[in-house]
Amino acid sequence: GAPNDAVGGVARAGSVRYFVRGSSGTWTSVPTPFVAPVPTANDQFGLALALSSSADYVLVGTFRGGASSTTEPGHAEMFRRTSAFTFVHDGTLAPPDGERRDYFGCAVAVSNSGALIGAMFDATPAGTGAGSARVFTRGATGWSQTALLLSSSAGPGMRLGSAVALSADGGR
């Protein structure tokens, strides 16, 4: 990830480069870097990213981004591989109840069947900044949130979701 990359003149919009190692051991960059569908100043797209074990999905966190500059809950962008060097945008994953400075997208993990996204400053019943993680799955109509993960022992400032991991089958 290159979160401070200027994209189309937009400061710190961010980008991600994807490299593939060939049979000779030489690394080749996919011709077009990944960028957010709408590059926004200071989004820092690419500060968190994950690749599925099949290399079919790339998930990129934009934890400072959001629908408007007044809310900034963060979100993540999913890309799906359609051929060896071609990826298409497959959806924007966002919390339905996101609030300003949740930092949703600060940590991301992806499998072929799901995604796990952290929001380390999410205010939960446990307190401000207790944090959370959310599970998303891909259905016939796209990606949707299927679970909200909270710690039973969380307290204010715990920052659950600051790092996340997901098994290859998406079940753990």
Tab-separated table of N, CA and C in Angstrom:
chain	number	residue	atom	x	y	z
A	1	GLY	N	0.816	-1.183	0.000
A	1	GLY	CA	0.000	0.000	0.000
A	1	GLY	C	0.861	1.248	0.000
A	2	ALA	N	0.326	2.271	-0.617
A	2	ALA	CA	0.973	3.582	-0.643
A	2	ALA	C	-0.063	4.611	-0.202
A	3	PRO	N	-0.360	4.660	1.110
A	3	PRO	CA	-1.466	5.484	1.587
A	3	PRO	C	-1.298	6.986	1.400
A	4	ASN	N	-0.085	7.460	1.227
A	4	ASN	CA	0.119	8.897	1.037
A	4	ASN	C	0.262	9.287	-0.429
A	5	ASP	N	0.016	8.348	-1.342
A	5	ASP	CA	0.111	8.618	-2.775
A	5	ASP	C	-0.947	9.632	-3.193
A	6	ALA	N	-0.538	10.605	-3.994
A	6	ALA	CA	-1.488	11.547	-4.579
A	6	ALA	C	-2.075	10.885	-5.822
A	7	VAL	N	-3.375	10.790	-5.900
A	7	VAL	CA	-4.050	10.146	-7.025
A	7	VAL	C	-4.832	11.201	-7.792
A	8	GLY	N	-4.452	11.407	-9.050
A	8	GLY	CA	-5.121	12.416	-9.860
A	8	GLY	C	-5.069	13.798	-9.231
A	9	GLY	N	-3.976	14.092	-8.537
A	9	GLY	CA	-3.819	15.383	-7.893
A	9	GLY	C	-4.477	15.481	-6.528
A	10	VAL	N	-5.074	14.396	-6.058
A	10	VAL	CA	-5.735	14.392	-4.748
A	10	VAL	C	-4.719	13.939	-3.690
A	11	ALA	N	-4.378	14.822	-2.780
A	11	ALA	CA	-3.348	14.556	-1.770
A	11	ALA	C	-3.743	13.423	-0.835
A	12	ARG	N	-2.809	12.522	-0.602
A	12	ARG	CA	-2.953	11.389	0.314
A	12	ARG	C	-4.241	10.592	0.101
A	13	ALA	N	-4.665	10.466	-1.142
A	13	ALA	CA	-5.821	9.622	-1.459
A	13	ALA	C	-5.424	8.154	-1.301
A	14	GLY	N	-4.192	7.815	-1.697
A	14	GLY	CA	-3.654	6.471	-1.534
A	14	GLY	C	-3.882	5.559	-2.726
A	15	SER	N	-3.022	4.546	-2.818
A	15	SER	CA	-3.121	3.543	-3.877
A	15	SER	C	-2.451	2.252	-3.402
A	16	VAL	N	-2.662	1.197	-4.160
A	16	VAL	CA	-2.060	-0.107	-3.856
A	16	VAL	C	-1.489	-0.669	-5.152
A	17	ARG	N	-0.256	-1.169	-5.069
A	17	ARG	CA	0.383	-1.848	-6.209
A	17	ARG	C	0.317	-3.348	-5.968
A	18	TYR	N	0.091	-4.116	-7.031
A	18	TYR	CA	-0.033	-5.573	-6.949
A	18	TYR	C	1.079	-6.179	-7.796
A	19	PHE	N	1.869	-7.079	-7.207
A	19	PHE	CA	2.989	-7.706	-7.910
A	19	PHE	C	2.765	-9.212	-7.989
A	20	VAL	N	3.219	-9.802	-9.095
A	20	VAL	CA	3.108	-11.244	-9.320
A	20	VAL	C	4.501	-11.777	-9.653
A	21	ARG	N	4.888	-12.886	-9.029
A	21	ARG	CA	6.179	-13.508	-9.325
A	21	ARG	C	5.986	-14.542	-10.425
A	22	GLY	N	6.741	-14.398	-11.486
A	22	GLY	CA	6.670	-15.317	-12.613
A	22	GLY	C	7.473	-16.584	-12.359
A	23	SER	N	7.386	-17.533	-13.286
A	23	SER	CA	8.079	-18.816	-13.136
A	23	SER	C	9.598	-18.661	-13.079
A	24	SER	N	10.128	-17.578	-13.650
A	24	SER	CA	11.573	-17.330	-13.613
A	24	SER	C	12.013	-16.664	-12.307
A	25	GLY	N	11.034	-16.329	-11.454
A	25	GLY	CA	11.353	-15.672	-10.197
A	25	GLY	C	11.334	-14.160	-10.270
A	26	THR	N	11.038	-13.623	-11.453
A	26	THR	CA	10.992	-12.176	-11.638
A	26	THR	C	9.618	-11.636	-11.225
A	27	TRP	N	9.621	-10.545	-10.462
A	27	TRP	CA	8.378	-9.914	-10.022
A	27	TRP	C	7.920	-8.894	-11.055
A	28	THR	N	6.615	-8.923	-11.361
A	28	THR	CA	6.025	-8.013	-12.329
A	28	THR	C	4.843	-7.295	-11.676
A	29	SER	N	4.761	-6.011	-11.881
A	29	SER	CA	3.662	-5.224	-11.329
A	29	SER	C	2.454	-5.289	-12.252
A	30	VAL	N	1.278	-5.461	-11.665
A	30	VAL	CA	0.049	-5.353	-12.445
A	30	VAL	C	0.026	-3.930	-12.986
A	31	PRO	N	-0.298	-3.755	-14.277
A	31	PRO	CA	-0.146	-2.443	-14.919
A	31	PRO	C	-0.865	-1.283	-14.227
A	32	THR	N	-2.048	-1.504	-13.712
A	32	THR	CA	-2.823	-0.418	-13.127
A	32	THR	C	-2.917	-0.581	-11.616
A	33	PRO	N	-2.492	0.422	-10.843
A	33	PRO	CA	-2.616	0.300	-9.387
A	33	PRO	C	-4.078	0.353	-8.966
A	34	PHE	N	-4.363	-0.209	-7.792
A	34	PHE	CA	-5.702	-0.109	-7.230
A	34	PHE	C	-5.855	1.276	-6.628
A	35	VAL	N	-6.982	1.902	-6.873
A	35	VAL	CA	-7.323	3.174	-6.243
A	35	VAL	C	-8.785	3.105	-5.825
A	36	ALA	N	-9.163	3.961	-4.911
A	36	ALA	CA	-10.561	4.021	-4.481
A	36	ALA	C	-11.428	4.459	-5.655
A	37	PRO	N	-12.684	3.998	-5.705
A	37	PRO	CA	-13.570	4.431	-6.792
A	37	PRO	C	-13.692	5.949	-6.889
A	38	VAL	N	-13.670	6.616	-5.733
A	38	VAL	CA	-13.683	8.078	-5.691
A	38	VAL	C	-12.544	8.511	-4.769
A	39	PRO	N	-11.346	8.757	-5.325
A	39	PRO	CA	-10.223	9.177	-4.484
A	39	PRO	C	-10.554	10.471	-3.744
A	40	THR	N	-10.324	10.452	-2.432
A	40	THR	CA	-10.648	11.592	-1.582
A	40	THR	C	-9.411	11.974	-0.769
A	41	ALA	N	-9.173	13.264	-0.633
A	41	ALA	CA	-8.002	13.748	0.106
A	41	ALA	C	-7.968	13.180	1.523
A	42	ASN	N	-6.794	12.724	1.915
A	42	ASN	CA	-6.515	12.211	3.260
A	42	ASN	C	-7.210	10.888	3.598
A	43	ASP	N	-7.760	10.183	2.623
A	43	ASP	CA	-8.383	8.871	2.885
A	43	ASP	C	-7.339	7.846	3.313
A	44	GLN	N	-6.152	7.948	2.763
A	44	GLN	CA	-5.061	7.012	3.020
A	44	GLN	C	-5.459	5.574	2.666
A	45	PHE	N	-6.095	5.423	1.526
A	45	PHE	CA	-6.428	4.132	0.935
A	45	PHE	C	-5.138	3.324	0.825
A	46	GLY	N	-5.131	2.122	1.370
A	46	GLY	CA	-3.963	1.256	1.263
A	46	GLY	C	-3.161	1.124	2.541
A	47	LEU	N	-3.558	1.797	3.613
A	47	LEU	CA	-2.831	1.652	4.869
A	47	LEU	C	-3.032	0.254	5.447
A	48	ALA	N	-4.171	-0.356	5.142
A	48	ALA	CA	-4.436	-1.745	5.525
A	48	ALA	C	-4.885	-2.483	4.266
A	49	LEU	N	-4.351	-3.685	4.047
A	49	LEU	CA	-4.790	-4.465	2.894
A	49	LEU	C	-4.590	-5.950	3.143
A	50	ALA	N	-5.369	-6.746	2.407
A	50	ALA	CA	-5.296	-8.200	2.539
A	50	ALA	C	-5.564	-8.838	1.191
A	51	LEU	N	-4.983	-10.032	1.004
A	51	LEU	CA	-5.137	-10.818	-0.214
A	51	LEU	C	-5.669	-12.189	0.179
A	52	SER	N	-6.708	-12.666	-0.508
A	52	SER	CA	-7.234	-13.998	-0.203
A	52	SER	C	-6.221	-15.063	-0.606
A	53	SER	N	-6.339	-16.255	-0.017
A	53	SER	CA	-5.365	-17.313	-0.290
A	53	SER	C	-5.371	-17.741	-1.751
A	54	SER	N	-6.476	-17.568	-2.451
A	54	SER	CA	-6.547	-17.903	-3.874
A	54	SER	C	-6.058	-16.756	-4.753
A	55	ALA	N	-5.803	-15.613	-4.151
A	55	ALA	CA	-5.416	-14.381	-4.844
A	55	ALA	C	-6.543	-13.844	-5.727
A	56	ASP	N	-7.778	-14.248	-5.437
A	56	ASP	CA	-8.923	-13.759	-6.205
A	56	ASP	C	-9.522	-12.478	-5.648
A	57	TYR	N	-9.242	-12.181	-4.384
A	57	TYR	CA	-9.806	-10.987	-3.756
A	57	TYR	C	-8.713	-10.164	-3.089
A	58	VAL	N	-8.818	-8.857	-3.243
A	58	VAL	CA	-7.959	-7.901	-2.548
A	58	VAL	C	-8.899	-6.965	-1.795
A	59	LEU	N	-8.659	-6.826	-0.492
A	59	LEU	CA	-9.463	-5.944	0.349
A	59	LEU	C	-8.563	-4.824	0.849
A	60	VAL	N	-9.005	-3.591	0.667
A	60	VAL	CA	-8.192	-2.433	1.027
A	60	VAL	C	-8.959	-1.545	2.009
A	61	GLY	N	-8.337	-1.282	3.151
A	61	GLY	CA	-8.948	-0.415	4.150
A	61	GLY	C	-8.707	1.047	3.859
A	62	THR	N	-9.723	1.842	4.115
A	62	THR	CA	-9.659	3.293	4.001
A	62	THR	C	-10.238	3.834	5.293
A	63	PHE	N	-9.503	3.668	6.377
A	63	PHE	CA	-10.069	3.925	7.693
A	63	PHE	C	-10.367	5.388	7.979
A	64	ARG	N	-9.823	6.285	7.190
A	64	ARG	CA	-10.126	7.710	7.391
A	64	ARG	C	-11.175	8.190	6.407
A	65	GLY	N	-11.626	7.309	5.531
A	65	GLY	CA	-12.585	7.713	4.519
A	65	GLY	C	-14.016	7.545	4.978
A	66	GLY	N	-14.922	8.026	4.190
A	66	GLY	CA	-16.326	7.876	4.520
A	66	GLY	C	-17.197	8.618	3.542
A	67	ALA	N	-18.480	8.520	3.759
A	67	ALA	CA	-19.445	9.125	2.854
A	67	ALA	C	-19.356	10.655	2.863
A	68	SER	N	-18.972	11.229	3.980
A	68	SER	CA	-18.808	12.685	4.027
A	68	SER	C	-17.681	13.038	4.982
A	69	SER	N	-17.155	14.207	4.822
A	69	SER	CA	-16.036	14.614	5.663
A	69	SER	C	-16.463	14.880	7.099
A	70	THR	N	-17.761	14.943	7.375
A	70	THR	CA	-18.210	15.191	8.740
A	70	THR	C	-18.403	13.909	9.538
A	71	THR	N	-18.509	12.771	8.871
A	71	THR	CA	-18.716	11.519	9.606
A	71	THR	C	-17.469	10.660	9.663
A	72	GLU	N	-16.791	10.447	8.543
A	72	GLU	CA	-15.544	9.684	8.454
A	72	GLU	C	-15.482	8.417	9.304
A	73	PRO	N	-16.437	7.475	9.164
A	73	PRO	CA	-16.331	6.239	9.938
A	73	PRO	C	-15.285	5.286	9.368
A	74	GLY	N	-14.949	5.453	8.083
A	74	GLY	CA	-14.052	4.537	7.379
A	74	GLY	C	-14.840	3.512	6.598
A	75	HIS	N	-14.167	2.835	5.710
A	75	HIS	CA	-14.772	1.768	4.918
A	75	HIS	C	-13.655	0.928	4.304
A	76	ALA	N	-14.028	-0.090	3.574
A	76	ALA	CA	-13.051	-0.924	2.869
A	76	ALA	C	-13.553	-1.166	1.460
A	77	GLU	N	-12.629	-1.285	0.543
A	77	GLU	CA	-12.972	-1.529	-0.864
A	77	GLU	C	-12.526	-2.934	-1.250
A	78	MET	N	-13.437	-3.698	-1.845
A	78	MET	CA	-13.145	-5.060	-2.278
A	78	MET	C	-12.916	-5.062	-3.789
A	79	PHE	N	-11.876	-5.781	-4.206
A	79	PHE	CA	-11.574	-5.966	-5.620
A	79	PHE	C	-11.533	-7.464	-5.902
A	80	ARG	N	-12.068	-7.860	-7.060
A	80	ARG	CA	-12.130	-9.276	-7.451
A	80	ARG	C	-11.343	-9.468	-8.741
A	81	ARG	N	-10.520	-10.522	-8.756
A	81	ARG	CA	-9.706	-10.819	-9.946
A	81	ARG	C	-10.581	-11.478	-11.006
A	82	THR	N	-10.492	-10.978	-12.238
A	82	THR	CA	-11.246	-11.552	-13.356
A	82	THR	C	-10.341	-12.259	-14.364
A	83	SER	N	-9.054	-11.944	-14.332
A	83	SER	CA	-8.055	-12.636	-15.153
A	83	SER	C	-6.704	-12.430	-14.466
A	84	ALA	N	-5.657	-12.957	-15.044
A	84	ALA	CA	-4.342	-12.943	-14.391
A	84	ALA	C	-3.949	-11.568	-13.862
A	85	PHE	N	-4.149	-10.528	-14.631
A	85	PHE	CA	-3.726	-9.191	-14.224
A	85	PHE	C	-4.864	-8.177	-14.195
A	86	THR	N	-6.096	-8.649	-14.165
A	86	THR	CA	-7.237	-7.734	-14.181
A	86	THR	C	-8.101	-7.921	-12.941
A	87	PHE	N	-8.355	-6.819	-12.257
A	87	PHE	CA	-9.235	-6.806	-11.091
A	87	PHE	C	-10.334	-5.786	-11.325
A	88	VAL	N	-11.520	-6.061	-10.790
A	88	VAL	CA	-12.628	-5.121	-10.857
A	88	VAL	C	-13.076	-4.791	-9.436
A	89	HIS	N	-13.605	-3.598	-9.272
A	89	HIS	CA	-14.144	-3.200	-7.974
A	89	HIS	C	-15.365	-4.069	-7.699
A	90	ASP	N	-15.415	-4.698	-6.527
A	90	ASP	CA	-16.482	-5.649	-6.211
A	90	ASP	C	-17.379	-5.160	-5.080
A	91	GLY	N	-17.118	-3.998	-4.551
A	91	GLY	CA	-18.002	-3.449	-3.533
A	91	GLY	C	-17.294	-2.600	-2.503
A	92	THR	N	-18.076	-1.733	-1.891
A	92	THR	CA	-17.628	-0.938	-0.767
A	92	THR	C	-18.257	-1.526	0.480
A	93	LEU	N	-17.438	-1.883	1.452
A	93	LEU	CA	-17.916	-2.477	2.693
A	93	LEU	C	-17.834	-1.411	3.778
A	94	ALA	N	-18.979	-1.130	4.388
A	94	ALA	CA	-19.050	-0.072	5.396
A	94	ALA	C	-19.991	-0.493	6.515
A	95	PRO	N	-19.730	-0.006	7.705
A	95	PRO	CA	-20.619	-0.336	8.819
A	95	PRO	C	-21.938	0.427	8.669
A	96	PRO	N	-23.073	-0.229	8.884
A	96	PRO	CA	-24.350	0.476	8.731
A	96	PRO	C	-24.559	1.560	9.790
A	97	ASP	N	-23.841	1.476	10.886
A	97	ASP	CA	-24.000	2.434	11.979
A	97	ASP	C	-22.701	3.176	12.283
A	98	GLY	N	-21.870	3.359	11.271
A	98	GLY	CA	-20.566	3.986	11.480
A	98	GLY	C	-20.673	5.409	11.991
A	99	GLU	N	-19.712	5.757	12.839
A	99	GLU	CA	-19.665	7.107	13.404
A	99	GLU	C	-18.291	7.721	13.168
A	100	ARG	N	-18.227	9.012	13.304
A	100	ARG	CA	-16.990	9.756	13.110
A	100	ARG	C	-15.847	9.135	13.909
A	101	ARG	N	-14.743	8.908	13.233
A	101	ARG	CA	-13.500	8.426	13.824
A	101	ARG	C	-13.578	7.023	14.426
A	102	ASP	N	-14.436	6.150	13.888
A	102	ASP	CA	-14.434	4.735	14.299
A	102	ASP	C	-13.156	4.039	13.840
A	103	TYR	N	-12.558	4.529	12.750
A	103	TYR	CA	-11.404	3.933	12.087
A	103	TYR	C	-11.739	2.537	11.566
A	104	PHE	N	-12.970	2.391	11.088
A	104	PHE	CA	-13.365	1.156	10.420
A	104	PHE	C	-12.484	1.005	9.186
A	105	GLY	N	-11.846	-0.160	9.023
A	105	GLY	CA	-10.919	-0.390	7.922
A	105	GLY	C	-9.469	-0.260	8.330
A	106	CYS	N	-9.208	-0.037	9.624
A	106	CYS	CA	-7.823	0.088	10.097
A	106	CYS	C	-7.088	-1.241	10.000
A	107	ALA	N	-7.827	-2.342	10.010
A	107	ALA	CA	-7.260	-3.685	9.857
A	107	ALA	C	-8.253	-4.495	9.029
A	108	VAL	N	-7.748	-5.270	8.072
A	108	VAL	CA	-8.627	-6.048	7.192
A	108	VAL	C	-8.059	-7.445	6.960
A	109	ALA	N	-8.964	-8.401	6.746
A	109	ALA	CA	-8.594	-9.766	6.375
A	109	ALA	C	-9.654	-10.258	5.390
A	110	VAL	N	-9.249	-11.131	4.470
A	110	VAL	CA	-10.201	-11.614	3.469
A	110	VAL	C	-9.935	-13.081	3.141
A	111	SER	N	-11.016	-13.822	2.904
A	111	SER	CA	-10.947	-15.188	2.399
A	111	SER	C	-11.766	-15.212	1.114
A	112	ASN	N	-11.939	-16.392	0.526
A	112	ASN	CA	-12.753	-16.474	-0.681
A	112	ASN	C	-14.244	-16.339	-0.389
A	113	SER	N	-14.629	-16.441	0.889
A	113	SER	CA	-16.050	-16.390	1.213
A	113	SER	C	-16.424	-15.271	2.173
A	114	GLY	N	-15.445	-14.547	2.685
A	114	GLY	CA	-15.795	-13.497	3.632
A	114	GLY	C	-14.678	-12.518	3.897
A	115	ALA	N	-15.037	-11.511	4.673
A	115	ALA	CA	-14.080	-10.472	5.050
A	115	ALA	C	-14.285	-10.132	6.516
A	116	LEU	N	-13.206	-9.738	7.174
A	116	LEU	CA	-13.231	-9.307	8.559
A	116	LEU	C	-12.557	-7.938	8.610
A	117	ILE	N	-13.258	-6.959	9.186
A	117	ILE	CA	-12.767	-5.588	9.166
A	117	ILE	C	-12.841	-5.012	10.570
A	118	GLY	N	-11.723	-4.450	11.030
A	118	GLY	CA	-11.652	-3.872	12.362
A	118	GLY	C	-12.020	-2.404	12.382
A	119	ALA	N	-12.537	-1.976	13.541
A	119	ALA	CA	-12.856	-0.567	13.815
A	119	ALA	C	-12.374	-0.274	15.231
A	120	MET	N	-11.100	0.020	15.369
A	120	MET	CA	-10.475	0.048	16.690
A	120	MET	C	-10.963	1.152	17.620
A	121	PHE	N	-11.586	2.195	17.103
A	121	PHE	CA	-12.094	3.262	17.963
A	121	PHE	C	-13.617	3.247	18.065
A	122	ASP	N	-14.252	2.175	17.618
A	122	ASP	CA	-15.707	2.075	17.677
A	122	ASP	C	-16.166	2.175	19.131
A	123	ALA	N	-17.145	3.044	19.374
A	123	ALA	CA	-17.744	3.148	20.709
A	123	ALA	C	-18.825	2.078	20.809
A	124	THR	N	-18.695	1.211	21.789
A	124	THR	CA	-19.637	0.103	21.981
A	124	THR	C	-20.252	0.235	23.376
A	125	PRO	N	-21.178	-0.658	23.743
A	125	PRO	CA	-21.713	-0.610	25.113
A	125	PRO	C	-20.614	-0.709	26.181
A	126	ALA	N	-19.444	-1.238	25.806
A	126	ALA	CA	-18.333	-1.358	26.756
A	126	ALA	C	-17.607	-0.032	26.978
A	127	GLY	N	-17.838	0.941	26.104
A	127	GLY	CA	-17.220	2.246	26.297
A	127	GLY	C	-16.617	2.832	25.035
A	128	THR	N	-16.214	4.073	25.129
A	128	THR	CA	-15.588	4.781	24.017
A	128	THR	C	-14.256	4.126	23.675
A	129	GLY	N	-14.062	3.849	22.390
A	129	GLY	CA	-12.807	3.257	21.936
A	129	GLY	C	-12.619	1.801	22.308
A	130	ALA	N	-13.688	1.119	22.711
A	130	ALA	CA	-13.579	-0.311	23.031
A	130	ALA	C	-13.251	-1.105	21.776
A	131	GLY	N	-13.767	-0.656	20.629
A	131	GLY	CA	-13.468	-1.284	19.346
A	131	GLY	C	-14.372	-2.450	19.012
A	132	SER	N	-14.332	-2.828	17.736
A	132	SER	CA	-15.136	-3.943	17.242
A	132	SER	C	-14.522	-4.478	15.959
A	133	ALA	N	-15.069	-5.583	15.504
A	133	ALA	CA	-14.728	-6.133	14.185
A	133	ALA	C	-16.038	-6.607	13.566
A	134	ARG	N	-16.119	-6.556	12.261
A	134	ARG	CA	-17.343	-6.935	11.560
A	134	ARG	C	-17.026	-7.943	10.475
A	135	VAL	N	-17.920	-8.922	10.359
A	135	VAL	CA	-17.798	-9.968	9.354
A	135	VAL	C	-18.735	-9.630	8.195
A	136	PHE	N	-18.209	-9.734	6.979
A	136	PHE	CA	-19.003	-9.522	5.770
A	136	PHE	C	-18.915	-10.786	4.924
A	137	THR	N	-20.005	-11.147	4.256
A	137	THR	CA	-19.997	-12.263	3.317
A	137	THR	C	-20.559	-11.789	1.981
A	138	ARG	N	-20.157	-12.504	0.943
A	138	ARG	CA	-20.597	-12.145	-0.408
A	138	ARG	C	-21.771	-13.024	-0.789
A	139	GLY	N	-22.864	-12.391	-1.143
A	139	GLY	CA	-24.047	-13.101	-1.601
A	139	GLY	C	-24.337	-12.778	-3.049
A	140	ALA	N	-25.506	-13.174	-3.511
A	140	ALA	CA	-25.886	-12.960	-4.907
A	140	ALA	C	-25.951	-11.485	-5.275
A	141	THR	N	-26.237	-10.627	-4.303
A	141	THR	CA	-26.375	-9.200	-4.595
A	141	THR	C	-25.183	-8.375	-4.113
A	142	GLY	N	-24.128	-9.027	-3.654
A	142	GLY	CA	-22.942	-8.298	-3.220
A	142	GLY	C	-22.564	-8.623	-1.792
A	143	TRP	N	-21.784	-7.756	-1.185
A	143	TRP	CA	-21.254	-7.953	0.161
A	143	TRP	C	-22.188	-7.349	1.194
A	144	SER	N	-22.390	-8.067	2.306
A	144	SER	CA	-23.215	-7.533	3.384
A	144	SER	C	-22.650	-7.971	4.735
A	145	GLN	N	-22.895	-7.149	5.743
A	145	GLN	CA	-22.430	-7.467	7.086
A	145	GLN	C	-23.275	-8.597	7.650
A	146	THR	N	-22.613	-9.624	8.187
A	146	THR	CA	-23.331	-10.762	8.766
A	146	THR	C	-23.078	-10.926	10.257
A	147	ALA	N	-22.081	-10.241	10.817
A	147	ALA	CA	-21.831	-10.344	12.256
A	147	ALA	C	-21.059	-9.127	12.745
A	148	LEU	N	-21.366	-8.751	13.993
A	148	LEU	CA	-20.635	-7.722	14.713
A	148	LEU	C	-19.936	-8.417	15.869
A	149	LEU	N	-18.615	-8.312	15.936
A	149	LEU	CA	-17.839	-8.988	16.974
A	149	LEU	C	-17.398	-7.992	18.039
A	150	LEU	N	-17.773	-8.283	19.287
A	150	LEU	CA	-17.411	-7.465	20.429
A	150	LEU	C	-16.781	-8.359	21.481
A	151	SER	N	-15.902	-7.815	22.286
A	151	SER	CA	-15.295	-8.588	23.367
A	151	SER	C	-16.187	-8.523	24.603
A	152	SER	N	-16.385	-9.663	25.232
A	152	SER	CA	-17.188	-9.691	26.457
A	152	SER	C	-16.452	-9.045	27.626
A	153	SER	N	-15.161	-8.868	27.507
A	153	SER	CA	-14.381	-8.259	28.586
A	153	SER	C	-13.818	-6.894	28.201
A	154	ALA	N	-14.390	-6.289	27.152
A	154	ALA	CA	-13.868	-5.006	26.663
A	154	ALA	C	-14.152	-3.882	27.644
A	155	GLY	N	-13.320	-2.897	27.571
A	155	GLY	CA	-13.507	-1.684	28.341
A	155	GLY	C	-13.117	-0.494	27.497
A	156	PRO	N	-13.347	0.706	27.977
A	156	PRO	CA	-12.972	1.900	27.226
A	156	PRO	C	-11.489	1.863	26.827
A	157	GLY	N	-11.232	2.203	25.569
A	157	GLY	CA	-9.859	2.275	25.089
A	157	GLY	C	-9.198	0.943	24.764
A	158	MET	N	-9.927	-0.172	24.803
A	158	MET	CA	-9.329	-1.488	24.526
A	158	MET	C	-8.848	-1.601	23.079
A	159	ARG	N	-9.576	-0.999	22.141
A	159	ARG	CA	-9.236	-0.982	20.713
A	159	ARG	C	-9.269	-2.358	20.056
A	160	LEU	N	-10.275	-3.151	20.411
A	160	LEU	CA	-10.511	-4.407	19.702
A	160	LEU	C	-10.658	-4.093	18.213
A	161	GLY	N	-10.093	-4.914	17.360
A	161	GLY	CA	-10.177	-4.691	15.918
A	161	GLY	C	-8.986	-3.962	15.343
A	162	SER	N	-7.986	-3.649	16.170
A	162	SER	CA	-6.809	-2.961	15.644
A	162	SER	C	-5.935	-3.893	14.809
A	163	ALA	N	-6.130	-5.210	14.963
A	163	ALA	CA	-5.496	-6.222	14.112
A	163	ALA	C	-6.497	-7.360	13.967
A	164	VAL	N	-6.623	-7.902	12.768
A	164	VAL	CA	-7.567	-8.990	12.517
A	164	VAL	C	-6.923	-10.030	11.600
A	165	ALA	N	-7.430	-11.259	11.660
A	165	ALA	CA	-6.980	-12.341	10.768
A	165	ALA	C	-8.182	-13.240	10.511
A	166	LEU	N	-8.154	-13.929	9.397
A	166	LEU	CA	-9.255	-14.791	8.986
A	166	LEU	C	-8.672	-16.033	8.346
A	167	SER	N	-9.229	-17.199	8.674
A	167	SER	CA	-8.737	-18.438	8.075
A	167	SER	C	-9.078	-18.480	6.586
A	168	ALA	N	-8.428	-19.365	5.856
A	168	ALA	CA	-8.628	-19.457	4.408
A	168	ALA	C	-10.069	-19.753	4.041
A	169	ASP	N	-10.777	-20.540	4.871
A	169	ASP	CA	-12.176	-20.860	4.567
A	169	ASP	C	-13.141	-19.820	5.135
A	170	GLY	N	-12.633	-18.817	5.845
A	170	GLY	CA	-13.461	-17.753	6.380
A	170	GLY	C	-14.218	-18.121	7.634
A	171	GLY	N	-13.992	-19.302	8.185
A	171	GLY	CA	-14.744	-19.755	9.338
A	171	GLY	C	-14.103	-19.443	10.685
A	172	ARG	N	-12.888	-18.963	10.683
A	172	ARG	CA	-12.197	-18.655	11.943
A	172	ARG	C	-11.368	-17.397	11.802
